[in-house]
Short mmCIF file of C-alpha atoms in Angstrom, two decimals:
data_model
loop_
_atom_site.label_atom_id
_atom_site.label_comp_id
_atom_site.label_asym_id
_atom_site.label_seq_id
_atom_site.Cartn_x
_atom_site.Cartn_y
_atom_site.Cartn_z
CA UNK L 1 11.69 18.30 -17.20
CA UNK L 2 8.16 18.13 -15.82
CA UNK L 3 5.37 20.49 -18.38
CA UNK L 4 3.22 20.93 -15.15
CA UNK L 5 6.03 23.15 -12.41
CA UNK L 6 3.29 24.29 -10.38
CA UNK L 7 2.76 20.48 -9.04
CA UNK L 8 6.40 19.96 -9.06
CA UNK L 9 6.73 23.61 -7.02
CA UNK L 10 3.94 22.80 -4.36
CA UNK L 11 5.18 19.01 -3.97
CA UNK L 12 8.38 20.97 -2.91
CA UNK L 13 6.75 23.17 -1.11
CA UNK L 14 5.49 20.91 0.97
CA UNK L 15 8.24 18.88 1.67
CA UNK L 16 10.62 22.08 2.47
CA UNK L 17 7.38 23.29 4.77
CA UNK L 18 7.35 19.94 6.80
CA UNK L 19 10.61 19.05 7.18
CA UNK L 20 11.50 23.56 9.23
CA UNK L 21 8.90 22.59 11.56
CA UNK L 22 9.92 19.48 12.63
CA UNK L 23 13.83 21.12 12.68
CA UNK L 24 12.12 23.94 14.69
CA UNK L 25 10.36 20.85 17.17
CA UNK L 26 6.45 22.01 16.85
CA UNK L 27 5.81 18.97 14.77
CA UNK L 28 2.28 17.13 16.60
CA UNK L 29 1.17 14.00 15.64
CA UNK L 30 -0.91 14.34 12.87
CA UNK L 31 2.88 15.81 10.51
CA UNK L 32 3.51 12.39 11.58
CA UNK L 33 0.93 10.81 10.72
CA UNK L 34 0.38 7.77 7.50
CA UNK L 35 -3.09 7.81 6.63
CA UNK L 36 -4.67 5.06 4.46
CA UNK L 37 -1.51 2.82 2.59
CA UNK L 38 0.57 3.43 0.76
CA UNK L 39 -0.45 6.79 2.56
CA UNK L 40 -1.80 7.78 -0.89
CA UNK L 41 1.00 6.46 -3.03
CA UNK L 42 3.33 9.54 -1.46
CA UNK L 43 5.90 6.06 -0.13
CA UNK L 44 8.33 9.52 0.79
CA UNK L 45 9.77 10.38 4.52
CA UNK L 46 11.12 14.37 4.65
CA UNK L 47 12.60 13.61 7.79
CA UNK L 48 15.27 11.34 8.83
CA UNK L 49 15.55 7.83 9.35
CA UNK L 50 17.19 4.93 11.18
CA UNK L 51 20.12 3.22 9.15
CA UNK L 52 20.78 1.04 11.80
CA UNK L 53 19.23 -1.79 13.88
CA UNK L 54 19.49 -4.86 14.97
CA UNK L 55 17.39 -7.60 17.17
CA UNK L 56 19.34 -6.25 20.13
CA UNK L 57 20.03 -3.04 18.95
CA UNK L 58 18.03 0.59 17.93
CA UNK L 59 15.26 -1.11 18.19
CA UNK L 60 13.29 1.54 20.69
CA UNK L 61 10.12 -1.28 21.04
CA UNK L 62 8.16 -4.15 19.85
CA UNK L 63 4.48 -4.77 20.50
CA UNK L 64 2.65 -8.35 20.06
CA UNK L 65 -0.58 -8.20 17.66
CA UNK L 66 -3.33 -10.30 18.31
CA UNK L 67 -3.11 -13.71 15.76
CA UNK L 68 -1.85 -12.80 12.21
CA UNK L 69 -2.15 -9.81 9.74
CA UNK L 70 -1.02 -8.52 6.35
CA UNK L 71 -2.27 -5.24 6.67
CA UNK L 72 -0.28 -1.88 6.38
CA UNK L 73 -0.10 0.78 9.69
CA UNK L 74 -2.24 3.37 10.15
CA UNK L 75 -0.30 5.44 11.89
CA UNK L 76 -2.48 8.83 13.20
CA UNK L 77 -3.84 11.06 16.35
CA UNK L 78 -0.32 9.21 18.40
CA UNK L 79 -1.82 5.82 17.49
CA UNK L 80 -1.01 3.04 14.97
CA UNK L 81 -4.01 0.63 14.18
CA UNK L 82 -3.87 -2.41 12.60
CA UNK L 83 -6.06 -5.48 11.39
CA UNK L 84 -5.87 -9.21 12.47
CA UNK L 85 -7.80 -12.35 11.96
CA UNK L 86 -7.74 -15.53 14.37
CA UNK L 87 -8.81 -19.09 15.01
CA UNK L 88 -7.94 -22.26 12.41
CA UNK L 89 -11.20 -20.72 10.24
CA UNK L 90 -10.11 -16.92 11.34
CA UNK L 91 -13.53 -17.03 13.09
CA UNK L 92 -12.10 -13.59 15.05
CA UNK L 93 -10.91 -10.12 13.87
CA UNK L 94 -9.28 -7.80 15.18
CA UNK L 95 -8.60 -4.15 14.57
CA UNK L 96 -6.21 -2.92 17.50
CA UNK L 97 -4.03 0.60 18.26
CA UNK L 98 -1.25 0.86 20.18
CA UNK L 99 0.44 4.03 21.60
CA UNK L 100 3.07 5.10 18.78
CA UNK L 101 4.86 6.73 21.42
CA UNK L 102 6.02 3.83 23.68
CA UNK L 103 4.09 0.20 21.82
CA UNK L 104 1.22 -0.12 24.65
CA UNK L 105 -2.15 -0.72 23.53
CA UNK L 106 -4.53 1.69 23.50
CA UNK L 107 -7.77 -0.75 22.50
CA UNK L 108 -8.69 -3.44 20.28
CA UNK L 109 -12.33 -4.00 19.23
CA UNK L 110 -13.23 -8.28 18.21
CA UNK L 111 -15.44 -9.03 16.37
CA UNK L 112 -17.04 -11.86 14.67
CA UNK L 113 -16.12 -13.00 11.32
CA UNK L 114 -19.35 -13.43 9.21
CA UNK L 115 -18.80 -15.53 6.81
CA UNK L 116 -15.21 -18.23 8.85
CA UNK L 117 -12.57 -19.22 5.60
CA UNK L 118 -9.66 -22.34 6.59
CA UNK L 119 -7.20 -19.98 7.47
CA UNK L 120 -4.67 -20.56 5.71
CA UNK L 121 -0.89 -18.90 4.23
CA UNK L 122 -2.76 -19.90 -0.27
CA UNK L 123 -5.22 -17.10 1.34
CA UNK L 124 -5.12 -13.62 2.67
CA UNK L 125 -5.22 -12.82 5.72
CA UNK L 126 -6.30 -9.10 7.04
CA UNK L 127 -4.33 -7.50 4.47
CA UNK L 128 -6.77 -4.45 3.96
CA UNK L 129 -5.60 -2.14 5.40
CA UNK L 130 -7.71 0.54 7.58
CA UNK L 131 -7.78 4.65 6.24
CA UNK L 132 -8.00 7.21 9.72
CA UNK L 133 -11.32 8.72 9.32
CA UNK L 134 -12.57 12.60 10.25
CA UNK L 135 -14.14 10.74 13.77
CA UNK L 136 -11.30 7.57 14.47
CA UNK L 137 -10.45 4.74 11.94
CA UNK L 138 -12.99 2.26 9.34
CA UNK L 139 -11.75 -1.12 8.76
CA UNK L 140 -12.48 -3.85 6.14
CA UNK L 141 -11.85 -7.32 6.30
CA UNK L 142 -11.72 -9.94 3.21
CA UNK L 143 -14.55 -11.84 5.11
CA UNK L 144 -17.01 -8.65 4.14
CA UNK L 145 -16.92 -7.09 7.19
CA UNK L 146 -16.59 -2.78 7.22
CA UNK L 147 -16.46 -0.97 10.36
CA UNK L 148 -16.47 2.53 11.76
CA UNK L 149 -14.66 2.60 15.17
CA UNK L 150 -13.76 5.91 16.68
CA UNK L 151 -10.60 6.89 18.17
CA UNK L 152 -11.44 5.87 21.66
CA UNK L 153 -12.20 2.10 20.74
CA UNK L 154 -15.50 2.75 20.11
CA UNK L 155 -18.07 0.52 18.01
CA UNK L 156 -19.39 3.76 15.78
CA UNK L 157 -21.11 1.48 12.94
CA UNK L 158 -20.52 -2.13 11.67
CA UNK L 159 -21.65 -3.68 7.75
CA UNK L 160 -21.72 -6.76 6.53
CA UNK L 161 -21.31 -6.48 3.19
CA UNK L 162 -21.94 -10.53 2.33
CA UNK L 163 -24.95 -10.46 3.67
CA UNK L 164 -25.42 -7.17 1.68
CA UNK L 165 -24.55 -7.80 -1.81
CA UNK L 166 -24.08 -11.80 -1.48
CA UNK L 167 -20.75 -14.07 -0.34
CA UNK L 168 -16.84 -12.48 -1.48
CA UNK L 169 -15.33 -15.73 -3.62
CA UNK L 170 -11.71 -14.88 -5.02
CA UNK L 171 -8.48 -16.56 -5.63
CA UNK L 172 -6.27 -16.51 -2.98
CA UNK L 173 -8.84 -14.34 -0.91
CA UNK L 174 -9.20 -9.85 -1.09
CA UNK L 175 -6.46 -7.81 0.03
CA UNK L 176 -7.72 -4.17 -1.97
CA UNK L 177 -6.72 -1.97 0.96
CA UNK L 178 -9.04 1.06 1.56
CA UNK L 179 -8.65 4.05 -0.68
CA UNK L 180 -9.82 7.64 0.98
CA UNK L 181 -10.35 11.50 0.24
CA UNK L 182 -12.02 14.04 2.55
CA UNK L 183 -15.46 12.91 1.39
CA UNK L 184 -15.80 9.04 0.99
CA UNK L 185 -13.84 5.93 2.10
CA UNK L 186 -13.80 4.09 -1.35
CA UNK L 187 -13.77 -0.48 -1.34
CA UNK L 188 -13.04 -2.45 -4.28
CA UNK L 189 -14.60 -5.97 -3.70
CA UNK L 190 -12.31 -7.52 -6.82
CA UNK L 191 -14.27 -10.68 -6.86
CA UNK L 192 -15.16 -13.85 -8.85
CA UNK L 193 -18.74 -13.02 -9.86
CA UNK L 194 -20.28 -9.59 -9.46
CA UNK L 195 -17.24 -7.57 -8.32
CA UNK L 196 -17.84 -4.05 -7.20
CA UNK L 197 -16.01 -0.83 -6.11
CA UNK L 198 -17.68 1.48 -3.55
CA UNK L 199 -18.04 4.83 -1.66
CA UNK L 200 -18.30 5.21 1.94
CA UNK L 201 -19.68 7.81 4.12
CA UNK L 202 -17.16 7.55 6.75
CA UNK L 203 -19.34 9.19 9.15
CA UNK L 204 -22.97 7.52 9.16
CA UNK L 205 -21.85 4.32 6.73
CA UNK L 206 -24.04 4.83 3.81
CA UNK L 207 -23.06 4.08 0.48
CA UNK L 208 -22.65 7.14 -1.72
CA UNK L 209 -22.19 4.87 -4.85
CA UNK L 210 -21.97 1.78 -6.27
CA UNK L 211 -20.84 0.65 -9.40
CA UNK L 212 -19.50 -2.88 -10.78
CA UNK L 213 -15.46 -3.32 -10.62
CA UNK L 214 -12.46 -4.35 -13.43
CA UNK L 215 -13.97 -8.20 -14.14
CA UNK L 216 -11.01 -9.75 -13.48
CA UNK L 217 -8.24 -10.83 -10.73
CA UNK L 218 -6.34 -8.16 -8.66
CA UNK L 219 -4.97 -7.64 -5.25
CA UNK L 220 -4.11 -4.15 -6.00
CA UNK L 221 -6.23 -1.17 -3.83
CA UNK L 222 -7.62 2.02 -5.43
CA UNK L 223 -6.14 5.49 -5.45
CA UNK L 224 -6.41 8.59 -6.52
CA UNK L 225 -4.81 9.74 -9.40
CA UNK L 226 -4.34 14.31 -9.78
CA UNK L 227 -5.57 15.20 -12.64
CA UNK L 228 -6.20 19.01 -13.86
CA UNK L 229 -9.13 19.07 -12.97
CA UNK L 230 -9.24 17.32 -9.70
CA UNK L 231 -8.70 13.14 -9.44
CA UNK L 232 -9.64 10.02 -10.68
CA UNK L 233 -9.59 6.16 -8.68
CA UNK L 234 -8.63 4.33 -10.38
CA UNK L 235 -8.13 0.27 -10.28
CA UNK L 236 -5.72 -1.95 -12.16
CA UNK L 237 -6.44 -5.89 -12.19
CA UNK L 238 -4.74 -7.82 -14.86
CA UNK L 239 -5.47 -6.65 -18.35
CA UNK L 240 -7.23 -3.95 -17.29
CA UNK L 241 -6.64 -0.32 -15.90
CA UNK L 242 -10.13 1.54 -15.67
CA UNK L 243 -10.46 5.43 -14.14
CA UNK L 244 -13.78 6.15 -11.85
CA UNK L 245 -15.06 9.21 -11.02
CA UNK L 246 -14.71 9.34 -7.33
CA UNK L 247 -17.70 12.27 -7.11
CA UNK L 248 -20.46 9.90 -8.79
CA UNK L 249 -18.61 6.09 -8.98
CA UNK L 250 -19.09 6.62 -13.20
CA UNK L 251 -16.43 4.78 -15.62
CA UNK L 252 -14.73 7.55 -17.09
CA UNK L 253 -12.19 5.33 -18.96
CA UNK L 254 -10.39 1.81 -19.57
CA UNK L 255 -6.95 0.92 -20.59
CA UNK L 256 -6.73 -2.73 -21.53
CA UNK L 257 -2.94 -2.32 -23.38
CA UNK L 258 -1.27 -4.53 -20.22
CA UNK L 259 -0.66 -7.71 -18.03
CA UNK L 260 0.23 -9.12 -15.17
CA UNK L 261 -0.36 -6.14 -13.72
CA UNK L 262 -2.54 -7.95 -10.51
CA UNK L 263 -0.76 -6.56 -7.64
CA UNK L 264 0.49 -3.30 -7.96
CA UNK L 265 -0.97 -0.27 -6.91
CA UNK L 266 -0.72 2.99 -9.66
CA UNK L 267 1.36 5.06 -7.87
CA UNK L 268 1.01 9.41 -8.94
CA UNK L 269 4.11 10.89 -10.43
CA UNK L 270 1.65 14.33 -11.08
CA UNK L 271 -1.29 15.15 -12.22
CA UNK L 272 -2.34 13.38 -15.45
CA UNK L 273 0.45 10.42 -14.52
CA UNK L 274 0.90 7.55 -12.43
CA UNK L 275 3.51 5.04 -12.50
CA UNK L 276 2.20 0.32 -12.71
CA UNK L 277 3.54 -2.24 -12.06
CA UNK L 278 3.40 -5.45 -13.41
CA UNK L 279 5.30 -9.02 -13.04
CA UNK L 280 6.65 -11.62 -15.48
CA UNK L 281 6.54 -14.89 -15.38
CA UNK L 282 8.78 -16.95 -12.50
CA UNK L 283 12.40 -18.17 -14.48
CA UNK L 284 15.20 -16.32 -15.57
CA UNK L 285 13.95 -17.18 -19.10
CA UNK L 286 11.34 -14.33 -18.46
CA UNK L 287 13.46 -12.30 -16.85
CA UNK L 288 11.93 -9.45 -18.96
CA UNK L 289 8.54 -10.77 -20.12
CA UNK L 290 7.14 -8.75 -17.76
CA UNK L 291 9.28 -5.53 -18.81
CA UNK L 292 6.14 -3.51 -21.19
CA UNK L 293 3.31 -3.15 -18.52
CA UNK L 294 6.09 -1.38 -16.60
CA UNK L 295 6.45 2.09 -16.74
CA UNK L 296 4.03 5.66 -16.03
CA UNK L 297 0.88 6.33 -17.80
CA UNK L 298 -0.85 9.51 -19.01
CA UNK L 299 -4.24 10.56 -18.74
CA UNK L 300 -5.53 12.43 -21.55
CA UNK L 301 -8.18 14.45 -22.47
CA UNK L 302 -10.34 15.40 -25.33
CA UNK L 303 -12.67 18.01 -26.18
CA UNK L 304 -15.27 16.69 -25.90
CA UNK L 305 -14.61 15.86 -22.26
CA UNK L 306 -14.57 12.55 -22.34
CA UNK L 307 -10.78 10.14 -21.20
CA UNK L 308 -8.07 7.69 -22.79
CA UNK L 309 -4.55 6.75 -21.41
CA UNK L 310 -2.36 4.72 -22.58
CA UNK L 311 1.93 4.56 -21.95
CA UNK L 312 3.76 7.77 -22.31
CA UNK L 313 6.77 5.06 -21.76
CA UNK L 314 7.58 1.79 -20.66
CA UNK L 315 10.13 -0.11 -18.75
CA UNK L 316 12.59 -2.25 -21.41
CA UNK L 317 13.89 -4.60 -18.67
CA UNK L 318 12.56 -3.11 -14.98
CA UNK L 319 9.83 -5.50 -14.06
CA UNK L 320 7.96 -5.45 -10.26
CA UNK L 321 7.28 -7.71 -7.66
CA UNK L 322 4.57 -7.06 -4.93
CA UNK L 323 5.78 -3.96 -3.69
CA UNK L 324 4.82 -1.15 -6.63
CA UNK L 325 7.57 0.65 -8.34
CA UNK L 326 7.55 4.73 -6.34
CA UNK L 327 8.94 7.91 -7.36
CA UNK L 328 12.51 8.24 -5.98
CA UNK L 329 13.40 11.93 -7.33
CA UNK L 330 13.34 12.49 -11.13
CA UNK L 331 13.58 8.26 -11.73
CA UNK L 332 10.80 5.67 -11.05
CA UNK L 333 12.08 2.64 -8.78
CA UNK L 334 11.15 -0.60 -10.13
CA UNK L 335 12.59 -3.48 -7.26
CA UNK L 336 11.78 -7.19 -9.65
CA UNK L 337 10.69 -10.18 -7.80
CA UNK L 338 14.88 -11.27 -6.80
CA UNK L 339 15.83 -7.68 -5.41
CA UNK L 340 16.60 -6.12 -8.01
CA UNK L 341 16.78 -2.38 -8.04
CA UNK L 342 16.46 -0.60 -11.20
CA UNK L 343 16.34 3.12 -11.75
CA UNK L 344 14.25 4.75 -15.60
CA UNK L 345 14.19 7.90 -16.16
CA UNK L 346 10.49 10.10 -14.91
CA UNK L 347 10.38 11.40 -17.60
CA UNK L 348 11.94 9.58 -21.02
CA UNK L 349 11.89 5.67 -19.15
CA UNK L 350 15.50 5.46 -19.77
CA UNK L 351 17.27 3.31 -18.13
CA UNK L 352 19.58 5.10 -14.99
CA UNK L 353 21.13 2.08 -12.87
CA UNK L 354 20.75 -1.12 -12.48
CA UNK L 355 21.35 -2.41 -8.87
CA UNK L 356 21.05 -6.06 -7.54
CA UNK L 357 20.48 -6.08 -3.69
CA UNK L 358 20.62 -8.61 -0.97
CA UNK L 359 17.36 -7.51 0.67
CA UNK L 360 15.84 -10.64 -2.17
CA UNK L 361 11.95 -10.34 -3.20
CA UNK L 362 9.46 -7.74 -1.36
CA UNK L 363 6.03 -7.48 -0.20
CA UNK L 364 6.26 -4.20 1.07
CA UNK L 365 6.15 -1.38 -1.94
CA UNK L 366 10.09 0.58 -0.32
CA UNK L 367 10.30 3.77 1.09
CA UNK L 368 11.79 7.10 -0.14
CA UNK L 369 13.87 9.22 2.69
CA UNK L 370 16.24 12.01 1.44
CA UNK L 371 19.50 10.10 -0.71
CA UNK L 372 18.19 6.97 0.67
CA UNK L 373 15.22 4.58 -0.79
CA UNK L 374 14.57 0.85 1.70
CA UNK L 375 14.19 -1.84 -0.01
CA UNK L 376 11.98 -3.91 2.81
CA UNK L 377 13.18 -8.30 1.85
CA UNK L 378 10.16 -9.83 2.73
CA UNK L 379 12.46 -12.54 4.68
CA UNK L 380 12.94 -9.72 6.82
CA UNK L 381 16.42 -8.58 5.52
CA UNK L 382 16.36 -4.70 5.08
CA UNK L 383 18.56 -3.16 2.31
CA UNK L 384 19.67 0.57 2.29
CA UNK L 385 20.45 2.45 -0.34
CA UNK L 386 22.00 5.65 -1.40
CA UNK L 387 20.62 6.90 -5.01
CA UNK L 388 23.63 8.98 -5.72
CA UNK L 389 25.72 6.33 -6.49
CA UNK L 390 23.84 3.18 -6.28
CA UNK L 391 26.14 2.07 -3.19
CA UNK L 392 24.83 0.04 -0.27
CA UNK L 393 24.31 2.13 2.45
CA UNK L 394 23.52 -0.58 5.35
CA UNK L 395 21.38 -4.05 5.83
CA UNK L 396 19.62 -4.34 9.74
CA UNK L 397 16.57 -7.07 10.17
CA UNK L 398 14.32 -6.56 13.09
CA UNK L 399 14.35 -10.28 13.85
CA UNK L 400 16.62 -13.93 13.13
CA UNK L 401 16.93 -14.48 9.81
CA UNK L 402 15.53 -17.59 9.16
CA UNK L 403 12.35 -16.11 11.70
CA UNK L 404 11.83 -16.97 15.12
CA UNK L 405 11.44 -20.71 16.78
CA UNK L 406 9.02 -22.70 13.56
CA UNK L 407 8.36 -18.86 12.35
CA UNK L 408 10.83 -19.51 8.47
CA UNK L 409 9.03 -16.83 6.61
CA UNK L 410 7.05 -18.19 3.27
CA UNK L 411 4.24 -17.43 0.61
CA UNK L 412 2.30 -15.86 2.70
CA UNK L 413 2.89 -16.69 6.36
CA UNK L 414 6.10 -17.44 9.18
CA UNK L 415 7.92 -14.53 9.89
CA UNK L 416 6.84 -12.18 6.99
CA UNK L 417 7.94 -8.47 6.82
CA UNK L 418 4.92 -6.86 5.07
CA UNK L 419 5.06 -2.94 5.85
CA UNK L 420 7.16 -0.28 6.86
CA UNK L 421 5.74 3.31 7.69
CA UNK L 422 7.61 6.38 8.76
CA UNK L 423 6.43 7.76 12.69
CA UNK L 424 8.38 10.46 12.70
CA UNK L 425 12.20 9.77 12.91
CA UNK L 426 11.04 6.38 13.95
CA UNK L 427 10.82 4.00 11.42
CA UNK L 428 7.68 1.38 12.00
CA UNK L 429 8.29 -2.76 10.20
CA UNK L 430 5.01 -4.60 10.52
CA UNK L 431 5.09 -8.72 10.78
CA UNK L 432 2.38 -11.20 10.94
CA UNK L 433 1.50 -10.94 14.45
CA UNK L 434 4.45 -8.24 15.59
CA UNK L 435 5.26 -4.61 15.46
CA UNK L 436 9.10 -3.13 15.32
CA UNK L 437 9.41 0.64 16.24
CA UNK L 438 12.67 1.09 15.23
CA UNK L 439 15.02 4.25 16.56
CA UNK L 440 15.50 6.43 19.07
CA UNK L 441 12.95 6.35 22.21
#
């Protein structure tokens, strides 16, 4: 079905190898790692995860997070690292590590925000996710602070990007998470004026290259997409998608045949192809207006070495919300703002199924586990759907519906479910102020 069978064989081999290691009981902490935002677009787990839980059932442990944050937890070296902010004007930033075994706090680094800004649900609050680096972790905050912390909690280096490159002003703040390869950590600051993308050496914090940003609104994250001769660093902002050379920062191609693509991060499908999502206008009258902006984009290389990108196929009805489209078997899974799950054939874009779920709007990207897909509603309901027959397997919550006390979930605040990642045979859910480890202790 796929043009590049080598890629498919390689991926299947990796999944089988990981599963066999886990079954043999030899899995290490690194095997259960989630080192960067959306795991590089590989939103799938090779091991079984829990399907049943409640506020009083099958929760191994919980851990309180200082302040409030919207970033995805990073899991590496037996630690879970999250970022958060506190204070009326987000005066304080926090990078905290918890033990993946029992949720106990291992260390916490408290930092001063160099550019305080009113702490409100309408502006990002520690939204960029960190990455695991060879020496520890690198974290970035919307106030311009970039910091490297060792696995033992020692600050290795720190940079103030506002001091270096000027104020960061962006509509609703900065939300782009860090991306990384074996050589660099990539930082995307898509601000209103003079946006930029940069690569840094995680060991020293020094800039390897710095390039002009997209010049458009974006809350998505940069993503490394495999191509036949390496990788492209792809950034999606309203009205355009740009491919950069991750080694030099040079622009390789730009695609402008798209709109409403402010929030979804590209998801690799196979070499030269990636999924992209976009939303639509509010109201039922616009229910399919954004559909043609959802689909698979293909990167092509000409004989002269230049690159172009264009849609391989476009959706007819499916639209996205804040959660990005994911690969689910031979289909693309796309969830709209009402929690409707569309599955489209990965090769052709033809609709395979449509299922209305009780998850509601999702802000976390779905997770595929075997023949099931987990949909994480931002109000706290996780709906698990069978990819075989489209039926609901289970519906679960970590906290009471409506929130705890006066923490009713709303846009950017309250008891919002921001992220969920696999952690061995457990599921880790991140709320703004709390972590929940689901599954056997």
